[in-house]
Amino acid sequence: MTEVKREVFGQMPREEGGGMVERFILKSDSVKVEILSLGCIIAALETKGRDGEFSDVVLGFDTLEGYTRKHPFFGAVVGRVANRIAKGRFTVDGKEYQLFLNNGPNSLHGGARGFDKVLWSPQVLPNGVCFFRLSPDGEEGYPGDLKVWVTYTLSGGELTINYRAQTSKTTPINLTNHAYFNLAGQGSQDIYDHEISIEADSYLPVDDTKIPTGEVAAVQGTGFDLRQPVELGKHLQKFRLDGFDHNFCLQQVQARRLAARARHPPTGRAMEVHTTQPGIQFYTGNNLDGSLKGKGATTYPKHSAFCLETQNWPDAVNKPRFPSALLRPGEEYNHTTWLLFSAA
C-alpha cells in the first residue's frame, strides 16, 4: 500500500506570478518520496540501506526559496526539450524557430523559463500524483499549444514516472527528470565509491559546447564502456576523465528495458533505471562547485551526485539520423521511466 499526503510547501514570489506550491508525500514500506507542484520536482527520496535505516538520496533544498533561485535543475522535470539544441535553432515544416540561448551558444532544458520553473496543476491518485500544464503556443519560442501530464506513482521500491503530451502544432519534445542522486545519502562528499553500469553499446561524442557531433560511437575499448559495473572514482582516474555528461544510446525498442544500474556497496543501496526512451544522459555533477547550500546546510561539491536522465538523444531535432523528437497533432507522446530502489 502507498500512502499519499499533500501539504503546503510555500508561496511563489510575486514577481514569479505568486501561487501556492504544494508538496506531495508518497510513502511505501521501503521508499518515501516528496514531489513539489513547482517543476514536478523530486525534493526528497528516502530509501533503506541494508541496515534498514532510511536516508535521503537526492540533492535539493529544505525551503521553496532554494528552488526559486538559480540552481542546476535539482529534481525537476525539464522541457519542452531536455538537454541541448544547437544554437537554439531548428526548422519544422519549413519554418525556422529561434529559442533563448541559456547554455553558451545553445538552448538547454527548455530555455529561460522551462517546465522546471512553473507551477503545475496536481491531481492526487490512490498511489501517486498526476501533474498537468498547458504550455502555450510560442512559450520559450516553441510552436503549438502543448498539453503535458507527468504522473508519479509509487509501489513498494518502484517509483514510476510517466510523461504524456499532445500538441496543436508539430513541435520537438523531450521530457526527463533531472534528479541528482547520491546513494550514500545527499550531502555525502562524492560518488567515487559508487558502482555504475549502463546497458549501451554506443554513445554520442560531443563538441566543446556539449552538442553531439552526429557520430554514434562504439563504447568498446573506451572509458564509455560501462556495460559491466565500474567503480566510478577508479574508472575516472584510469581513463583520465573529468566526469561524464554524455548520452548513451539504448536499444531502439519502445518496450520497457533496463537502462542503468547504480550501487553503493558500503550501504548496500542500489537503484535500477528502466525506460521506454532511446537514450540516457549520464552526468556526474561536474558543474557542482560547493557554492550551493543544500538540505541540512550541506554543500554540494563537484562529483557529489550523479544523474541518469532518460531521454531522446540531444539535438535530435537537428540530426535527421537520430530518433525523431517531433510530436505532431493527433499523436501522443508517451514515455515511462521506472526507478527501482533496493538494498542488499
mmCIF file of C-alpha atoms in Angstrom:
data_model
loop_
_atom_site.group_PDB
_atom_site.id
_atom_site.type_symbol
_atom_site.label_atom_id
_atom_site.label_comp_id
_atom_site.label_asym_id
_atom_site.label_seq_id
_atom_site.Cartn_x
_atom_site.Cartn_y
_atom_site.Cartn_z
ATOM 1 C CA MET A 1 0.000 0.000 0.000
ATOM 2 C CA THR A 2 1.128 3.527 -0.812
ATOM 3 C CA GLU A 3 0.188 6.427 1.422
ATOM 4 C CA VAL A 4 -0.288 9.832 -0.251
ATOM 5 C CA LYS A 5 -0.236 13.099 1.689
ATOM 6 C CA ARG A 6 -0.466 16.669 0.415
ATOM 7 C CA GLU A 7 0.584 19.837 2.213
ATOM 8 C CA VAL A 8 1.510 23.443 1.527
ATOM 9 C CA PHE A 9 5.237 23.896 0.833
ATOM 10 C CA GLY A 10 5.302 27.660 0.268
ATOM 11 C CA GLN A 11 4.202 30.657 -1.756
ATOM 12 C CA MET A 12 5.846 31.677 -5.032
ATOM 13 C CA PRO A 13 7.311 35.209 -5.029
ATOM 14 C CA ARG A 14 5.026 37.855 -6.529
ATOM 15 C CA GLU A 15 7.422 38.537 -9.411
ATOM 16 C CA GLU A 16 7.157 34.822 -10.296
ATOM 17 C CA GLY A 17 3.366 35.109 -10.508
ATOM 18 C CA GLY A 18 2.637 34.154 -6.888
ATOM 19 C CA GLY A 19 0.688 30.945 -6.415
ATOM 20 C CA MET A 20 0.885 28.232 -3.804
ATOM 21 C CA VAL A 21 3.410 25.419 -4.078
ATOM 22 C CA GLU A 22 2.249 22.085 -2.684
ATOM 23 C CA ARG A 23 4.295 19.097 -1.578
ATOM 24 C CA PHE A 24 3.055 15.540 -2.159
ATOM 25 C CA ILE A 25 4.480 12.781 0.013
ATOM 26 C CA LEU A 26 4.261 9.241 -1.364
ATOM 27 C CA LYS A 27 5.202 6.554 1.129
ATOM 28 C CA SER A 28 5.588 2.775 0.834
ATOM 29 C CA ASP A 29 7.291 0.461 3.317
ATOM 30 C CA SER A 30 10.677 0.922 1.603
ATOM 31 C CA VAL A 31 10.599 4.324 -0.132
ATOM 32 C CA LYS A 32 9.366 7.802 0.755
ATOM 33 C CA VAL A 33 9.359 10.452 -1.958
ATOM 34 C CA GLU A 34 8.414 14.148 -1.800
ATOM 35 C CA ILE A 35 7.338 15.897 -5.008
ATOM 36 C CA LEU A 36 6.549 19.595 -5.491
ATOM 37 C CA SER A 37 3.930 21.144 -7.757
ATOM 38 C CA LEU A 38 6.703 23.570 -8.807
ATOM 39 C CA GLY A 39 8.517 21.914 -11.727
ATOM 40 C CA CYS A 40 7.279 18.443 -10.652
ATOM 41 C CA ILE A 41 10.436 18.492 -8.516
ATOM 42 C CA ILE A 42 11.518 15.397 -6.578
ATOM 43 C CA ALA A 43 12.572 17.280 -3.438
ATOM 44 C CA ALA A 44 13.432 14.225 -1.334
ATOM 45 C CA LEU A 45 13.669 10.488 -1.827
ATOM 46 C CA GLU A 46 14.334 8.315 1.189
ATOM 47 C CA THR A 47 15.277 4.701 0.739
ATOM 48 C CA LYS A 48 16.611 1.991 3.049
ATOM 49 C CA GLY A 49 20.169 0.742 3.315
ATOM 50 C CA ARG A 50 20.990 -2.834 4.276
ATOM 51 C CA ASP A 51 20.888 -1.697 7.927
ATOM 52 C CA GLY A 52 17.197 -0.872 7.466
ATOM 53 C CA GLU A 53 17.857 2.856 8.053
ATOM 54 C CA PHE A 54 16.304 5.418 5.691
ATOM 55 C CA SER A 55 18.475 8.038 4.017
ATOM 56 C CA ASP A 56 17.557 10.840 1.614
ATOM 57 C CA VAL A 57 19.437 10.124 -1.633
ATOM 58 C CA VAL A 58 18.578 13.188 -3.783
ATOM 59 C CA LEU A 59 20.106 16.670 -3.709
ATOM 60 C CA GLY A 60 17.853 19.676 -3.149
ATOM 61 C CA PHE A 61 16.754 22.346 -0.695
ATOM 62 C CA ASP A 62 14.826 22.479 2.575
ATOM 63 C CA THR A 63 12.747 25.507 1.562
ATOM 64 C CA LEU A 64 10.997 26.854 -1.519
ATOM 65 C CA GLU A 65 13.423 29.772 -1.674
ATOM 66 C CA GLY A 66 16.231 27.437 -2.745
ATOM 67 C CA TYR A 67 14.187 26.221 -5.701
ATOM 68 C CA THR A 68 13.087 29.715 -6.828
ATOM 69 C CA ARG A 69 16.694 30.888 -7.066
ATOM 70 C CA LYS A 70 19.095 29.714 -9.760
ATOM 71 C CA HIS A 71 20.071 26.063 -9.298
ATOM 72 C CA PRO A 72 21.142 23.213 -11.606
ATOM 73 C CA PHE A 73 17.636 21.738 -12.158
ATOM 74 C CA PHE A 74 17.679 19.736 -8.897
ATOM 75 C CA GLY A 75 14.968 17.060 -9.094
ATOM 76 C CA ALA A 76 12.974 18.898 -11.762
ATOM 77 C CA VAL A 77 11.122 17.815 -14.865
ATOM 78 C CA VAL A 78 12.765 19.691 -17.731
ATOM 79 C CA GLY A 79 11.177 20.569 -21.065
ATOM 80 C CA ARG A 80 9.809 21.181 -23.632
ATOM 81 C CA VAL A 81 13.117 19.794 -24.777
ATOM 82 C CA ALA A 82 15.548 18.343 -22.249
ATOM 83 C CA ASN A 83 19.264 18.632 -22.970
ATOM 84 C CA ARG A 84 20.715 20.868 -25.676
ATOM 85 C CA ILE A 85 19.534 22.255 -29.007
ATOM 86 C CA ALA A 86 22.441 23.593 -31.066
ATOM 87 C CA LYS A 87 22.369 27.392 -31.382
ATOM 88 C CA GLY A 88 18.773 27.223 -30.048
ATOM 89 C CA ARG A 89 17.588 26.847 -33.645
ATOM 90 C CA PHE A 90 15.523 24.302 -35.525
ATOM 91 C CA THR A 91 13.242 24.129 -38.563
ATOM 92 C CA VAL A 92 9.842 22.431 -38.611
ATOM 93 C CA ASP A 93 7.604 22.286 -41.703
ATOM 94 C CA GLY A 94 9.825 24.831 -43.457
ATOM 95 C CA LYS A 95 9.660 27.399 -40.644
ATOM 96 C CA GLU A 96 12.715 28.301 -38.574
ATOM 97 C CA TYR A 97 12.353 28.756 -34.819
ATOM 98 C CA GLN A 98 14.823 30.567 -32.546
ATOM 99 C CA LEU A 99 14.950 29.740 -28.838
ATOM 100 C CA PHE A 100 16.533 31.578 -25.930
ATOM 101 C CA LEU A 101 20.238 30.730 -25.504
ATOM 102 C CA ASN A 102 20.962 29.803 -21.884
ATOM 103 C CA ASN A 103 23.960 27.478 -22.213
ATOM 104 C CA GLY A 104 26.738 29.192 -24.125
ATOM 105 C CA PRO A 105 25.672 29.215 -27.779
ATOM 106 C CA ASN A 106 22.910 26.640 -27.141
ATOM 107 C CA SER A 107 19.472 26.263 -25.601
ATOM 108 C CA LEU A 108 19.344 23.894 -22.606
ATOM 109 C CA HIS A 109 16.432 22.181 -20.809
ATOM 110 C CA GLY A 110 13.616 24.298 -22.242
ATOM 111 C CA GLY A 111 15.155 27.772 -22.116
ATOM 112 C CA ALA A 112 14.880 30.724 -19.728
ATOM 113 C CA ARG A 113 11.669 29.600 -18.048
ATOM 114 C CA GLY A 114 11.258 25.936 -18.803
ATOM 115 C CA PHE A 115 8.942 23.350 -17.242
ATOM 116 C CA ASP A 116 11.152 23.258 -14.118
ATOM 117 C CA LYS A 117 10.246 26.850 -13.157
ATOM 118 C CA VAL A 118 6.440 26.793 -13.490
ATOM 119 C CA LEU A 119 3.565 25.657 -11.296
ATOM 120 C CA TRP A 120 1.710 22.533 -12.400
ATOM 121 C CA SER A 121 -1.875 21.561 -11.529
ATOM 122 C CA PRO A 122 -1.889 18.462 -9.321
ATOM 123 C CA GLN A 123 -4.403 15.654 -9.021
ATOM 124 C CA VAL A 124 -3.976 13.114 -6.236
ATOM 125 C CA LEU A 125 -4.174 9.442 -7.241
ATOM 126 C CA PRO A 126 -4.586 6.425 -4.921
ATOM 127 C CA ASN A 127 -0.845 5.644 -5.216
ATOM 128 C CA GLY A 128 0.652 8.896 -6.502
ATOM 129 C CA VAL A 129 0.036 12.256 -8.123
ATOM 130 C CA CYS A 130 -0.558 13.490 -11.684
ATOM 131 C CA PHE A 131 0.590 16.987 -12.695
ATOM 132 C CA PHE A 132 -0.847 18.830 -15.696
ATOM 133 C CA ARG A 133 0.004 22.003 -17.547
ATOM 134 C CA LEU A 134 -0.714 23.658 -20.862
ATOM 135 C CA SER A 135 2.411 25.120 -22.435
ATOM 136 C CA PRO A 136 1.000 27.830 -24.727
ATOM 137 C CA ASP A 137 1.920 28.249 -28.392
ATOM 138 C CA GLY A 138 5.137 30.284 -28.564
ATOM 139 C CA GLU A 139 6.217 29.637 -24.974
ATOM 140 C CA GLU A 140 10.028 29.887 -24.916
ATOM 141 C CA GLY A 141 9.863 30.043 -28.731
ATOM 142 C CA TYR A 142 8.312 26.599 -29.265
ATOM 143 C CA PRO A 143 5.365 26.045 -31.640
ATOM 144 C CA GLY A 144 1.923 24.747 -30.644
ATOM 145 C CA ASP A 145 -0.237 24.522 -27.552
ATOM 146 C CA LEU A 146 1.243 21.553 -25.725
ATOM 147 C CA LYS A 147 -0.758 19.700 -23.092
ATOM 148 C CA VAL A 148 1.519 17.804 -20.714
ATOM 149 C CA TRP A 149 0.825 15.253 -17.981
ATOM 150 C CA VAL A 150 3.541 13.975 -15.642
ATOM 151 C CA THR A 151 2.448 11.155 -13.315
ATOM 152 C CA TYR A 152 4.414 9.823 -10.370
ATOM 153 C CA THR A 153 3.278 6.554 -8.759
ATOM 154 C CA LEU A 154 4.961 4.537 -6.039
ATOM 155 C CA SER A 155 4.622 0.802 -5.496
ATOM 156 C CA GLY A 156 6.959 -0.828 -2.965
ATOM 157 C CA GLY A 157 10.502 0.064 -4.030
ATOM 158 C CA GLU A 158 9.493 1.201 -7.528
ATOM 159 C CA LEU A 159 8.869 4.849 -8.456
ATOM 160 C CA THR A 160 7.236 5.187 -11.879
ATOM 161 C CA ILE A 161 7.318 8.440 -13.875
ATOM 162 C CA ASN A 162 5.045 8.636 -16.916
ATOM 163 C CA TYR A 163 5.174 11.550 -19.375
ATOM 164 C CA ARG A 164 2.354 12.249 -21.829
ATOM 165 C CA ALA A 165 1.835 15.134 -24.220
ATOM 166 C CA GLN A 166 -0.407 16.291 -27.073
ATOM 167 C CA THR A 167 0.163 19.265 -29.363
ATOM 168 C CA SER A 168 -1.788 21.569 -31.683
ATOM 169 C CA LYS A 169 1.241 22.111 -33.998
ATOM 170 C CA THR A 170 4.265 19.954 -34.794
ATOM 171 C CA THR A 171 6.839 20.580 -32.054
ATOM 172 C CA PRO A 172 10.002 18.988 -30.705
ATOM 173 C CA ILE A 173 9.575 17.413 -27.269
ATOM 174 C CA ASN A 174 11.875 15.529 -24.927
ATOM 175 C CA LEU A 175 10.916 15.218 -21.259
ATOM 176 C CA THR A 176 13.025 13.901 -18.406
ATOM 177 C CA ASN A 177 13.541 14.223 -14.683
ATOM 178 C CA HIS A 178 16.816 15.800 -13.543
ATOM 179 C CA ALA A 179 17.211 14.302 -10.052
ATOM 180 C CA TYR A 180 20.745 14.267 -8.651
ATOM 181 C CA PHE A 181 21.434 11.060 -6.705
ATOM 182 C CA ASN A 182 23.957 10.052 -4.088
ATOM 183 C CA LEU A 183 23.124 6.617 -2.709
ATOM 184 C CA ALA A 184 25.383 7.218 0.306
ATOM 185 C CA GLY A 185 22.913 9.968 1.258
ATOM 186 C CA GLN A 186 22.626 13.533 -0.013
ATOM 187 C CA GLY A 187 25.389 15.725 1.398
ATOM 188 C CA SER A 188 27.993 12.953 1.071
ATOM 189 C CA GLN A 189 31.114 14.473 -0.464
ATOM 190 C CA ASP A 190 31.457 12.395 -3.637
ATOM 191 C CA ILE A 191 30.198 9.419 -5.653
ATOM 192 C CA TYR A 192 33.582 7.783 -6.292
ATOM 193 C CA ASP A 193 32.674 4.643 -4.321
ATOM 194 C CA HIS A 194 29.519 4.038 -6.402
ATOM 195 C CA GLU A 195 29.379 1.234 -8.951
ATOM 196 C CA ILE A 196 27.711 2.196 -12.230
ATOM 197 C CA SER A 197 26.678 0.172 -15.249
ATOM 198 C CA ILE A 198 24.851 1.327 -18.392
ATOM 199 C CA GLU A 199 23.275 -1.050 -20.922
ATOM 200 C CA ALA A 200 24.617 0.705 -24.013
ATOM 201 C CA ASP A 201 26.892 -0.437 -26.842
ATOM 202 C CA SER A 202 27.310 3.121 -28.157
ATOM 203 C CA TYR A 203 27.335 6.734 -27.019
ATOM 204 C CA LEU A 204 27.312 10.196 -28.617
ATOM 205 C CA PRO A 205 30.639 12.082 -28.744
ATOM 206 C CA VAL A 206 30.143 15.845 -28.277
ATOM 207 C CA ASP A 207 31.864 19.060 -29.369
ATOM 208 C CA ASP A 208 33.234 21.580 -26.866
ATOM 209 C CA THR A 209 29.752 23.071 -26.355
ATOM 210 C CA LYS A 210 28.361 19.594 -25.482
ATOM 211 C CA ILE A 211 26.415 19.205 -28.761
ATOM 212 C CA PRO A 212 26.623 15.723 -30.324
ATOM 213 C CA THR A 213 28.872 15.698 -33.375
ATOM 214 C CA GLY A 214 26.466 13.343 -35.160
ATOM 215 C CA GLU A 215 28.707 10.307 -34.765
ATOM 216 C CA VAL A 216 27.328 7.268 -32.930
ATOM 217 C CA ALA A 217 30.484 5.777 -31.413
ATOM 218 C CA ALA A 218 31.013 2.270 -30.052
ATOM 219 C CA VAL A 219 31.838 2.121 -26.340
ATOM 220 C CA GLN A 220 34.054 -0.949 -26.841
ATOM 221 C CA GLY A 221 37.608 -0.291 -25.686
ATOM 222 C CA THR A 222 36.876 3.219 -24.359
ATOM 223 C CA GLY A 223 36.146 4.840 -20.994
ATOM 224 C CA PHE A 224 32.500 4.876 -22.074
ATOM 225 C CA ASP A 225 32.205 1.100 -21.858
ATOM 226 C CA LEU A 226 30.048 0.781 -18.745
ATOM 227 C CA ARG A 227 28.346 -2.471 -19.746
ATOM 228 C CA GLN A 228 29.975 -4.134 -16.742
ATOM 229 C CA PRO A 229 29.845 -2.323 -13.382
ATOM 230 C CA VAL A 230 32.778 0.016 -12.732
ATOM 231 C CA GLU A 231 33.788 1.767 -9.517
ATOM 232 C CA LEU A 232 33.374 5.371 -10.578
ATOM 233 C CA GLY A 233 36.369 7.051 -8.935
ATOM 234 C CA LYS A 234 38.875 4.454 -10.134
ATOM 235 C CA HIS A 235 37.297 4.435 -13.597
ATOM 236 C CA LEU A 236 37.565 8.224 -13.996
ATOM 237 C CA GLN A 237 41.233 8.051 -12.934
ATOM 238 C CA LYS A 238 42.057 5.134 -15.193
ATOM 239 C CA PHE A 239 40.658 6.865 -18.289
ATOM 240 C CA ARG A 240 41.668 10.381 -17.150
ATOM 241 C CA LEU A 241 38.082 11.567 -17.432
ATOM 242 C CA ASP A 242 36.885 14.764 -15.760
ATOM 243 C CA GLY A 243 33.448 13.155 -15.452
ATOM 244 C CA PHE A 244 30.557 12.159 -17.686
ATOM 245 C CA ASP A 245 27.969 14.361 -19.378
ATOM 246 C CA HIS A 246 27.037 12.157 -22.323
ATOM 247 C CA ASN A 247 24.089 10.433 -23.948
ATOM 248 C CA PHE A 248 24.308 6.648 -24.011
ATOM 249 C CA CYS A 249 22.348 5.005 -26.843
ATOM 250 C CA LEU A 250 19.938 2.345 -25.652
ATOM 251 C CA GLN A 251 18.287 -0.421 -27.679
ATOM 252 C CA GLN A 252 15.816 1.118 -30.111
ATOM 253 C CA VAL A 253 12.669 -0.579 -28.864
ATOM 254 C CA GLN A 254 9.575 1.077 -27.403
ATOM 255 C CA ALA A 255 9.253 -1.502 -24.618
ATOM 256 C CA ARG A 256 10.423 -1.252 -21.012
ATOM 257 C CA ARG A 257 14.034 -2.346 -20.549
ATOM 258 C CA LEU A 258 16.886 -1.944 -18.109
ATOM 259 C CA ALA A 259 18.983 1.133 -18.944
ATOM 260 C CA ALA A 260 21.330 1.598 -15.997
ATOM 261 C CA ARG A 261 22.185 0.470 -12.510
ATOM 262 C CA ALA A 262 23.903 2.278 -9.646
ATOM 263 C CA ARG A 263 25.046 0.635 -6.446
ATOM 264 C CA HIS A 264 26.684 1.880 -3.270
ATOM 265 C CA PRO A 265 28.438 -1.151 -1.752
ATOM 266 C CA PRO A 266 29.089 0.407 1.719
ATOM 267 C CA THR A 267 25.344 0.935 2.417
ATOM 268 C CA GLY A 268 24.003 -1.774 0.078
ATOM 269 C CA ARG A 269 21.691 0.719 -1.616
ATOM 270 C CA ALA A 270 21.048 0.081 -5.299
ATOM 271 C CA MET A 271 18.975 1.754 -7.965
ATOM 272 C CA GLU A 272 17.920 0.434 -11.351
ATOM 273 C CA VAL A 273 16.650 2.662 -14.158
ATOM 274 C CA HIS A 274 14.240 1.131 -16.671
ATOM 275 C CA THR A 275 12.749 3.138 -19.524
ATOM 276 C CA THR A 276 10.985 3.214 -22.904
ATOM 277 C CA GLN A 277 13.274 6.049 -24.075
ATOM 278 C CA PRO A 278 16.065 5.623 -26.681
ATOM 279 C CA GLY A 279 18.769 7.327 -24.612
ATOM 280 C CA ILE A 280 20.065 8.081 -21.144
ATOM 281 C CA GLN A 281 22.267 11.025 -20.173
ATOM 282 C CA PHE A 282 24.834 10.058 -17.560
ATOM 283 C CA TYR A 283 26.012 13.187 -15.748
ATOM 284 C CA THR A 284 28.399 13.157 -12.790
ATOM 285 C CA GLY A 285 27.731 16.614 -11.329
ATOM 286 C CA ASN A 286 30.827 18.127 -12.989
ATOM 287 C CA ASN A 287 29.484 21.675 -12.600
ATOM 288 C CA LEU A 288 28.637 21.422 -8.910
ATOM 289 C CA ASP A 289 31.204 23.557 -7.091
ATOM 290 C CA GLY A 290 30.226 23.706 -3.429
ATOM 291 C CA SER A 291 28.640 27.157 -3.768
ATOM 292 C CA LEU A 292 25.056 25.969 -3.155
ATOM 293 C CA LYS A 293 23.788 25.315 0.356
ATOM 294 C CA GLY A 294 21.529 22.295 0.145
ATOM 295 C CA LYS A 295 19.401 20.344 2.608
ATOM 296 C CA GLY A 296 20.608 20.429 6.199
ATOM 297 C CA ALA A 297 23.017 23.270 5.213
ATOM 298 C CA THR A 298 25.301 20.777 3.415
ATOM 299 C CA THR A 299 27.276 21.908 0.378
ATOM 300 C CA TYR A 300 27.378 20.033 -2.905
ATOM 301 C CA PRO A 301 30.918 19.883 -4.350
ATOM 302 C CA LYS A 302 31.920 18.606 -7.789
ATOM 303 C CA HIS A 303 31.098 14.901 -8.323
ATOM 304 C CA SER A 304 28.873 14.765 -5.212
ATOM 305 C CA ALA A 305 25.956 13.332 -7.219
ATOM 306 C CA PHE A 306 25.051 11.665 -10.493
ATOM 307 C CA CYS A 307 22.088 11.989 -12.857
ATOM 308 C CA LEU A 308 20.691 9.250 -15.087
ATOM 309 C CA GLU A 309 18.308 11.209 -17.302
ATOM 310 C CA THR A 310 16.227 9.014 -19.610
ATOM 311 C CA GLN A 311 15.633 10.918 -22.824
ATOM 312 C CA ASN A 312 15.664 11.193 -26.572
ATOM 313 C CA TRP A 313 19.106 11.926 -27.994
ATOM 314 C CA PRO A 314 20.301 15.551 -27.613
ATOM 315 C CA ASP A 315 19.819 17.934 -30.581
ATOM 316 C CA ALA A 316 17.754 15.241 -32.334
ATOM 317 C CA VAL A 317 15.585 17.950 -33.934
ATOM 318 C CA ASN A 318 18.662 18.978 -35.984
ATOM 319 C CA LYS A 319 20.032 15.483 -36.617
ATOM 320 C CA PRO A 320 17.921 13.559 -39.162
ATOM 321 C CA ARG A 321 19.685 10.262 -38.330
ATOM 322 C CA PHE A 322 18.798 10.479 -34.620
ATOM 323 C CA PRO A 323 15.449 9.147 -33.296
ATOM 324 C CA SER A 324 12.792 11.751 -34.143
ATOM 325 C CA ALA A 325 12.000 14.331 -31.463
ATOM 326 C CA LEU A 326 8.911 15.659 -33.240
ATOM 327 C CA LEU A 327 5.350 15.327 -31.959
ATOM 328 C CA ARG A 328 2.563 16.005 -34.459
ATOM 329 C CA PRO A 329 -1.076 16.957 -33.940
ATOM 330 C CA GLY A 330 -3.208 13.849 -33.429
ATOM 331 C CA GLU A 331 -0.275 11.866 -31.985
ATOM 332 C CA GLU A 332 0.551 11.293 -28.313
ATOM 333 C CA TYR A 333 3.979 11.480 -26.727
ATOM 334 C CA ASN A 334 4.036 8.749 -24.091
ATOM 335 C CA HIS A 335 7.168 7.569 -22.272
ATOM 336 C CA THR A 336 7.727 5.924 -18.915
ATOM 337 C CA THR A 337 10.738 5.596 -16.631
ATOM 338 C CA TRP A 338 10.908 3.271 -13.642
ATOM 339 C CA LEU A 339 13.323 3.769 -10.735
ATOM 340 C CA LEU A 340 13.744 0.635 -8.597
ATOM 341 C CA PHE A 341 15.353 1.008 -5.189
ATOM 342 C CA SER A 342 16.665 -1.919 -3.189
ATOM 343 C CA ALA A 343 19.257 -2.814 -0.576
ATOM 344 C CA ALA A 344 21.391 -5.928 -0.283
#
